[in-house]
Amino acid sequence: MVKHYRPPGKKKEGNAAKYVTRSQALKLLQISLPLFRRLCIFKGITPREPKKKFKGTHHTYYHVKDIAFLHHEPLVEIHRTIRTHEKKIKKAEAKKNLERANKLREQTPKIRLDRIIKERYPRFVDALGELDDCLTTVHLFAALPALESKKIDVESVHRCRRLAHEWQAFLSRTHKLRKTFVSVKGIYYQAQVEGQTITWITPHPLQQVVPDTVDITTMLNFLQFYETLLGFVNFHLYHSINLKYPPILDPRLEALAADLYALSRYVNTSARPSITNSEADHLDGSDEVEVKENEGQTEDEKSKLRLAQLQHQLPSNEPGSLMHLVEDISGEDEEDQDTKECKNLFKNMKFFLSREVPRESLLFVIPAFGGTVSWEGEGAPFGESDQSITHQVVDREVQGHLFFSREYVQPQWIYDCVNARIILPTEDYMVGRIPPPHLSPFVVDNEEEGAYVPDYVKTIKRLQNAARKEVLPLPGVGKEDLGDPQNLLVEGINDRAEANEAAQRKEKMKMLEQQYHDELKKELQGAAYTPMGSNVGEQTCAGEIKTGEESTSNIKQNVEDSANMPLVMMSRRKRKLLEAMQISNERKRAANDLIKQRKKKLEESKR
Amino acid sequence: MKSKMKKDSKFDEEFQKSQQLTVESDSDFGYEDSSQDYGSEDSYASSEFEDGDSSSSGDEDHLGDDNSKDAEAGKGGPSKDEDFTYTGGSLALGVANDQEDGSGDSEIHQGVETDSSEDEVAPRNTIGDVPLKWYEDEPHIGYDVKGKRILKREKQDKLDSFLASADDPSSWRKFYDEVNDEVVELTKEEAKVISKMIKGHAPHSHFDPYPDYVDWFKWDDAIHPLSNAPEPKRRFIPSKWEARKVVRYVRAIRKGLITFDKPKEEDGPYLLWGNDSGSTEKSNHLAYIPAPKPKVPGHEESYNPPLEYIPTQEEINSYQLMDDEDRPKFIPKRFTCLRSIPAYENYVQERFDRCLDLFLCPRVRKKRLHVDPDSLKPKLPSRKDLKPYPMACYIEYKGHEDAVTSISVEASGQWMASGSSDGTVRIWDVPTGRCLRRWEIGEAITCVAWNPLSDMRILAVSAGQDVLMLNAGLGDEEEQKKIRELLYVEPSAPDNSDGKTLSVSWHQDDKHEALKLKHLKTVTAVEWHRKGDYFSSVMPAGESRAVLIHQLSKKFTQMLPYRLHGLAVRSTFHPTRSFFFICTKKTVRVYDLLKKKLIKKLDTGLHEASSIAVHPGGDNLIVGSKEGKMCWFDMDLSSKPYRVLKCHPKDINNVVFHRTYPLFASCSDDSTAYIFHGMVYSDPNQDPLIVPLEILRGHASSNGRGILDCKFHPSLPWLFTAGADKVIKLYCH
């Protein structure tokens, strides 16, 4: 590499002045590489891509300002003191001075990340916007085994579990969960909190193995940051619904590994009095915590109640707190349409989970959509024999007593209902049957791209339309919906409309094609006839015949030519871009075609 | 135990004078103390044990030595009695000792035949501690007490001994005593003892190494204290030093020198984003780019995807053949129920990869174009508006027997000349396609060019190293005469001129009634000046004389007074002014012929230019190259190309402008010719408009070559193309 001569005393210019390589940065900061990485993870500093890589392409470059930012970071100093402290402890231990060693160990300075979190996410919304990775990591570590060899300690696993459950309990309480998807990799959830869409995955509740290729220290560094972040986020969220944050849980339930239920119980019981005191009094104080405070009350009653409540509190409270209360209530009213829909999806439905279904997931999902749920085991709110249970979720043939008052469904039914936002007919989801395909709710705008749409999407759309047409989508009658002649009629109409649309589209396409071909022909003929008009000579006759022949055979060639003509005029960059686009489009189309082909084959084999 | 120790001491006493082995023996006996003791306690096995002990200790020679010495020394009479009385406690030992002495006595008499294995019994061999090697070759193994030889036993057959040992159940207890040349058999008890000793246990099974401690002293009934000393004073008064220490601590605490550990602060979360004032704060850091969100899964990742998403077994097998990059990372699978989903094995790995991406990948904002690819294409004016231009093949001129390398259209447009690699030049009647005339030059023609004057129908032909001026034989008598005069040259002319400096000699060629200019090197191109008197020839290998300008009327050749940089490819005259363009492989140089200086150097940026054409206006020119690119130069604008058009995949052979219509064309080895609309506006601020109009096909390629030359009709929008497939085509509008 050519090194340009820079006279001594002259400052660096350009990229060399703006960026430093990683090793230069380490030298500047006087820290080790692992610590540098750790700091980068905490501070969210990533390498940059300078326009000119002055030391070669195999180096990592950081911006000088980023490094300066790290240089002023108090964490560097704290890490240094920790290191000297560790040396002291080691010395004390070597001298068998255990007392001093223990004392020193207790005094080891601790890293606090709150300032960094505030720095990285100045607003709460910013933190929510980047919560995806945080949640996924925390959920993963909540499911990992605590391994001495991998430095995953039991405490951190427990902490992760607690944080994850707190988060879920909040979503479940405020009905902010929007989509769920059971994939081969794990269960995806999507929630909408303060306008931010947050998606995360939880692994299936089975043993996860940490492979040797994974550098666990990096993961633990991330985890340390994410744990703190999620703690603060949870605090903020709980604060926003007037709850004390580190929630105190029922130790009995906790011991039974029903943390989530314990949490949600806590959330519900303690949230109610703080928001609406008199309402809670009005309701019976039974242990049925999932019953929502507004349940079974008409709007009129509610407003009356509120009025009474306000009057009741007027003399006793200061105006400030009153205002606060009003705000609270208006806040409740502000619930958007989406939340209401989610809240009422499983309203008045009681679920019972059998042993073999994924309990944690369903305990989270069902209450989030307004359902009441119990499970087999100790500490459950109600037993299997409860007559008011409407649905029992089972994943294998039931050996015990079959209740006729309830429906037995596979767990997929719940996830599908949640995604479709309607109560689907349970027939297909009965035990022992292979359920209809489970579709990803994240594939939304596939229609405009012309991508392949599975059949079941259409079925669900039809059902959704039917449910919307009905004045009141009564839960539990979803099954009869199909048999309803009126509903069938609606379906028919839908079908016909769709068919009409398709036909129209086809016609249009045909028209366009026809037009195009006509134009082409005209052009060719024009080309052939113009020589006639001009005064060239008698010989043109022969030429005309020739061109006529050629024109018929070379239509395709001409079309291609006319399409490629502008390519000549494009700059190389644009041409390459166009080519890349065409290739990617072609690839997409090929994938779609493949699926369609398979579909065709399947249908043929069925016949 | 004590008795044995005593016995040791007795031995010591006995051998102190004679032997200096005392220390050694002492230690030996010390080592064997416990065993001896055991032996003495356990009367029934004592004899056997001691024998076994002596053999197993590995110091048997030594012992034997001692014993023999003992025997030699005779009876230690006086000390024996003492010994006996002292030991007293153990009767058995006394007996043993007694026996020992007794046997010692008896041995003197009985000698060899005693097979007793008692320790005290001396071995029958008396050679002492000498290497047995000395006796290896002797028939005897040593001497007994009486000095008689002890003969070796007969050697047993190994096989027999093995068989015997296999039959004998107690063979594992037998071993061979080399010194005494006999087989010794241990009893079971002895074997047990040995095994215990090997393990490091006490040899005797009844021996208790940890007996209960018996406290012999009893305080119970005692009246008096153990010590009669009075209680010291210090027991009653407080410690002065302690008091001082306490005072020091108190003072230190008061002064704040000693601080106590504060109760731990709970550093749990708090309301970090209390009042969202952070929104107004502006961070003075670099722009932060949030990490892209991970991709959300599609239908195919479902645990129960629609059936059509699952690849067939053949498809999965075909993935194995794929390149690693192309291979799909995720293969959809189907599970019939939720409970049968296994753990996803790559979960942690994928998470880790994501973590790495988060802190190791440089983040760059990229604009993703969500546009229709067709919208990227520039909007071109409609082709219909730009008519007329050649579109379709109208006439084919056939007759050449090899690739047509060059064509030229006469100024009036009535005739067309063509040169081919078969060595012929033909003149065609353009409208009819008839061949009017044909010359056999004999060498492959590289270039043909009509004189641009319409009344001077001279054809310049370059073939090999010659340039021929052919009289086309068209036109009336007067014209013919004029041409003939012009083409006549004195045969002696070349001798008169300065032959050394000039590379060209002018000859009269009688065969074709032509003028012949003989060059030193192969000529590739000939170009006429617009006035028809001057013409230039290019010979790329000519170095400084690569480009020559000839004057026909004076039969005079001159070379350019400039140094050429690079290999000359083509040259051309400016259509209106006295400029001359020389195209080398990478650059185009423009010279003023009158002022004799370089005006401009145009940098094409091409690897190898192949052709050049100047717009009739004179300010624009195009250069075609062998990499299929065409450069349009606006000479007023800059020395860099105004527009580079990449249209042909193969070499461009010729580019040409139309003289009246705003058209230009390029022809290439890919057997296509492109027609462009190239409008140059008189307003200098308006850039030239270039629109591709048509791709002309029809020529077949031969030997990898396509269309070798193309020329426009001088007045009509027609294009002639000469193909390597021996055909000339005329494309009309």
Short mmCIF file of N, CA and C in Angstrom, two decimals, chain A residues 336-403:
data_model
loop_
_atom_site.label_atom_id
_atom_site.label_comp_id
_atom_site.label_asym_id
_atom_site.label_seq_id
_atom_site.Cartn_x
_atom_site.Cartn_y
_atom_site.Cartn_z
N ASP A 336 -57.94 2.35 22.50
CA ASP A 336 -58.28 2.37 21.09
C ASP A 336 -59.13 1.16 20.72
N GLN A 337 -59.60 1.22 19.53
CA GLN A 337 -60.48 0.16 19.04
C GLN A 337 -59.82 -1.22 19.12
N ASP A 338 -58.55 -1.19 18.80
CA ASP A 338 -57.80 -2.45 18.75
C ASP A 338 -57.78 -3.13 20.11
N THR A 339 -57.47 -2.33 21.13
CA THR A 339 -57.39 -2.90 22.47
C THR A 339 -58.74 -3.44 22.90
N LYS A 340 -59.77 -2.69 22.57
CA LYS A 340 -61.11 -3.15 22.95
C LYS A 340 -61.40 -4.49 22.30
N GLU A 341 -61.04 -4.58 21.06
CA GLU A 341 -61.31 -5.81 20.32
C GLU A 341 -60.56 -6.97 20.97
N CYS A 342 -59.32 -6.69 21.34
CA CYS A 342 -58.53 -7.74 21.97
C CYS A 342 -59.08 -8.11 23.32
N LYS A 343 -59.55 -7.10 24.01
CA LYS A 343 -60.01 -7.32 25.37
C LYS A 343 -61.25 -8.21 25.38
N ASN A 344 -62.06 -8.06 24.36
CA ASN A 344 -63.34 -8.76 24.37
C ASN A 344 -63.35 -10.05 23.57
N LEU A 345 -62.19 -10.45 23.08
CA LEU A 345 -62.18 -11.62 22.20
C LEU A 345 -62.65 -12.87 22.95
N PHE A 346 -62.05 -13.13 24.08
CA PHE A 346 -62.40 -14.34 24.83
C PHE A 346 -63.29 -14.00 26.02
N LYS A 347 -64.01 -12.91 25.91
CA LYS A 347 -64.84 -12.51 27.05
C LYS A 347 -65.88 -13.59 27.32
N ASN A 348 -66.16 -13.78 28.58
CA ASN A 348 -67.16 -14.77 29.02
C ASN A 348 -66.77 -16.20 28.66
N MET A 349 -65.53 -16.43 28.41
CA MET A 349 -65.11 -17.79 28.11
C MET A 349 -64.16 -18.25 29.19
N LYS A 350 -64.32 -19.52 29.54
CA LYS A 350 -63.47 -20.08 30.59
C LYS A 350 -62.69 -21.23 29.98
N PHE A 351 -61.39 -21.17 30.17
CA PHE A 351 -60.53 -22.19 29.56
C PHE A 351 -59.93 -23.06 30.65
N PHE A 352 -59.73 -24.27 30.28
CA PHE A 352 -59.01 -25.17 31.18
C PHE A 352 -57.89 -25.84 30.37
N LEU A 353 -56.68 -25.77 30.92
CA LEU A 353 -55.54 -26.32 30.19
C LEU A 353 -55.19 -27.69 30.73
N SER A 354 -55.03 -28.62 29.85
CA SER A 354 -54.57 -29.94 30.27
C SER A 354 -53.07 -29.90 30.50
N ARG A 355 -52.58 -31.01 31.00
CA ARG A 355 -51.18 -31.02 31.39
C ARG A 355 -50.23 -30.83 30.21
N GLU A 356 -50.60 -31.39 29.04
CA GLU A 356 -49.64 -31.50 27.95
C GLU A 356 -49.52 -30.23 27.10
N VAL A 357 -50.36 -29.26 27.33
CA VAL A 357 -50.28 -28.06 26.49
C VAL A 357 -49.26 -27.08 27.10
N PRO A 358 -48.67 -26.24 26.25
CA PRO A 358 -47.70 -25.26 26.78
C PRO A 358 -48.39 -24.25 27.69
N ARG A 359 -48.24 -24.46 28.99
CA ARG A 359 -49.04 -23.70 29.94
C ARG A 359 -48.65 -22.24 29.99
N GLU A 360 -47.33 -22.00 30.03
CA GLU A 360 -46.87 -20.62 30.23
C GLU A 360 -47.38 -19.71 29.14
N SER A 361 -47.28 -20.22 27.91
CA SER A 361 -47.69 -19.40 26.78
C SER A 361 -49.18 -19.11 26.84
N LEU A 362 -49.96 -20.15 27.12
CA LEU A 362 -51.41 -19.96 27.08
C LEU A 362 -51.89 -19.14 28.27
N LEU A 363 -51.21 -19.29 29.41
CA LEU A 363 -51.57 -18.48 30.56
C LEU A 363 -51.34 -17.01 30.29
N PHE A 364 -50.43 -16.75 29.38
CA PHE A 364 -50.16 -15.36 28.98
C PHE A 364 -51.16 -14.89 27.95
N VAL A 365 -51.42 -15.76 26.96
CA VAL A 365 -52.20 -15.31 25.81
C VAL A 365 -53.69 -15.18 26.16
N ILE A 366 -54.25 -16.18 26.84
CA ILE A 366 -55.70 -16.18 27.04
C ILE A 366 -56.16 -14.97 27.89
N PRO A 367 -55.53 -14.70 29.03
CA PRO A 367 -55.97 -13.52 29.77
C PRO A 367 -55.73 -12.22 29.00
N ALA A 368 -54.71 -12.22 28.14
CA ALA A 368 -54.45 -11.01 27.37
C ALA A 368 -55.59 -10.70 26.43
N PHE A 369 -56.39 -11.70 26.12
CA PHE A 369 -57.53 -11.47 25.23
C PHE A 369 -58.84 -11.64 25.98
N GLY A 370 -58.77 -11.45 27.28
CA GLY A 370 -59.99 -11.35 28.07
C GLY A 370 -60.56 -12.66 28.53
N GLY A 371 -59.85 -13.76 28.40
CA GLY A 371 -60.40 -15.03 28.83
C GLY A 371 -60.02 -15.37 30.26
N THR A 372 -60.71 -16.34 30.81
CA THR A 372 -60.39 -16.83 32.14
C THR A 372 -59.76 -18.19 31.96
N VAL A 373 -58.72 -18.45 32.72
CA VAL A 373 -58.00 -19.68 32.44
C VAL A 373 -57.60 -20.38 33.74
N SER A 374 -57.59 -21.68 33.67
CA SER A 374 -57.09 -22.47 34.78
C SER A 374 -56.34 -23.65 34.22
N TRP A 375 -55.66 -24.38 35.09
CA TRP A 375 -54.86 -25.48 34.59
C TRP A 375 -54.92 -26.64 35.55
N GLU A 376 -54.38 -27.70 35.13
CA GLU A 376 -54.38 -28.89 35.97
C GLU A 376 -53.17 -28.80 36.90
N GLY A 377 -53.43 -28.89 38.16
CA GLY A 377 -52.33 -28.81 39.12
C GLY A 377 -52.72 -27.99 40.32
N GLU A 378 -51.80 -27.90 41.23
CA GLU A 378 -52.09 -27.19 42.48
C GLU A 378 -52.11 -25.70 42.22
N GLY A 379 -52.87 -24.99 43.04
CA GLY A 379 -52.89 -23.54 42.97
C GLY A 379 -53.74 -23.00 41.86
N ALA A 380 -54.38 -23.88 41.10
CA ALA A 380 -55.18 -23.42 39.99
C ALA A 380 -56.45 -22.78 40.54
N PRO A 381 -56.95 -21.74 39.88
CA PRO A 381 -58.14 -21.06 40.39
C PRO A 381 -59.38 -21.96 40.39
N PHE A 382 -59.52 -22.80 39.43
CA PHE A 382 -60.66 -23.74 39.47
C PHE A 382 -60.27 -25.05 38.82
N GLY A 383 -60.96 -26.08 39.21
CA GLY A 383 -60.58 -27.42 38.78
C GLY A 383 -61.22 -27.81 37.47
N GLU A 384 -60.88 -29.01 37.04
CA GLU A 384 -61.37 -29.48 35.75
C GLU A 384 -62.87 -29.71 35.77
N SER A 385 -63.36 -30.01 36.96
CA SER A 385 -64.77 -30.40 37.03
C SER A 385 -65.71 -29.20 37.06
N ASP A 386 -65.15 -28.00 37.01
CA ASP A 386 -65.99 -26.81 37.04
C ASP A 386 -66.91 -26.82 35.83
N GLN A 387 -68.21 -26.66 36.09
CA GLN A 387 -69.18 -26.79 35.01
C GLN A 387 -69.19 -25.58 34.09
N SER A 388 -68.68 -24.46 34.60
CA SER A 388 -68.76 -23.24 33.78
C SER A 388 -67.65 -23.15 32.74
N ILE A 389 -66.78 -24.13 32.70
CA ILE A 389 -65.70 -24.10 31.71
C ILE A 389 -66.30 -24.27 30.32
N THR A 390 -65.92 -23.38 29.42
CA THR A 390 -66.47 -23.48 28.07
C THR A 390 -65.54 -24.23 27.12
N HIS A 391 -64.24 -24.08 27.32
CA HIS A 391 -63.30 -24.75 26.42
C HIS A 391 -62.22 -25.43 27.24
N GLN A 392 -61.88 -26.61 26.82
CA GLN A 392 -60.73 -27.27 27.43
C GLN A 392 -59.67 -27.47 26.35
N VAL A 393 -58.46 -27.03 26.66
CA VAL A 393 -57.38 -27.11 25.67
C VAL A 393 -56.62 -28.40 25.92
N VAL A 394 -56.67 -29.27 24.96
CA VAL A 394 -55.98 -30.56 25.08
C VAL A 394 -55.15 -30.81 23.84
N ASP A 395 -54.14 -31.60 24.00
CA ASP A 395 -53.26 -31.89 22.86
C ASP A 395 -53.15 -33.38 22.60
N ARG A 396 -53.97 -34.18 23.26
CA ARG A 396 -54.00 -35.62 22.98
C ARG A 396 -55.35 -36.14 23.43
N GLU A 397 -55.60 -37.36 23.09
CA GLU A 397 -56.89 -37.96 23.41
C GLU A 397 -57.11 -37.91 24.92
N VAL A 398 -58.27 -37.50 25.31
CA VAL A 398 -58.56 -37.38 26.74
C VAL A 398 -58.88 -38.75 27.30
N GLN A 399 -58.21 -39.08 28.39
CA GLN A 399 -58.47 -40.37 29.00
C GLN A 399 -59.61 -40.30 30.02
N GLY A 400 -59.68 -39.16 30.69
CA GLY A 400 -60.62 -39.06 31.81
C GLY A 400 -62.04 -38.82 31.36
N HIS A 401 -62.75 -38.15 32.23
CA HIS A 401 -64.17 -37.91 32.00
C HIS A 401 -64.34 -36.83 30.94
N LEU A 402 -65.23 -37.08 30.01
CA LEU A 402 -65.48 -36.09 28.98
C LEU A 402 -66.70 -35.27 29.38
N PHE A 403 -66.55 -33.97 29.36
CA PHE A 403 -67.68 -33.11 29.70
C PHE A 403 -68.35 -32.67 28.41
#
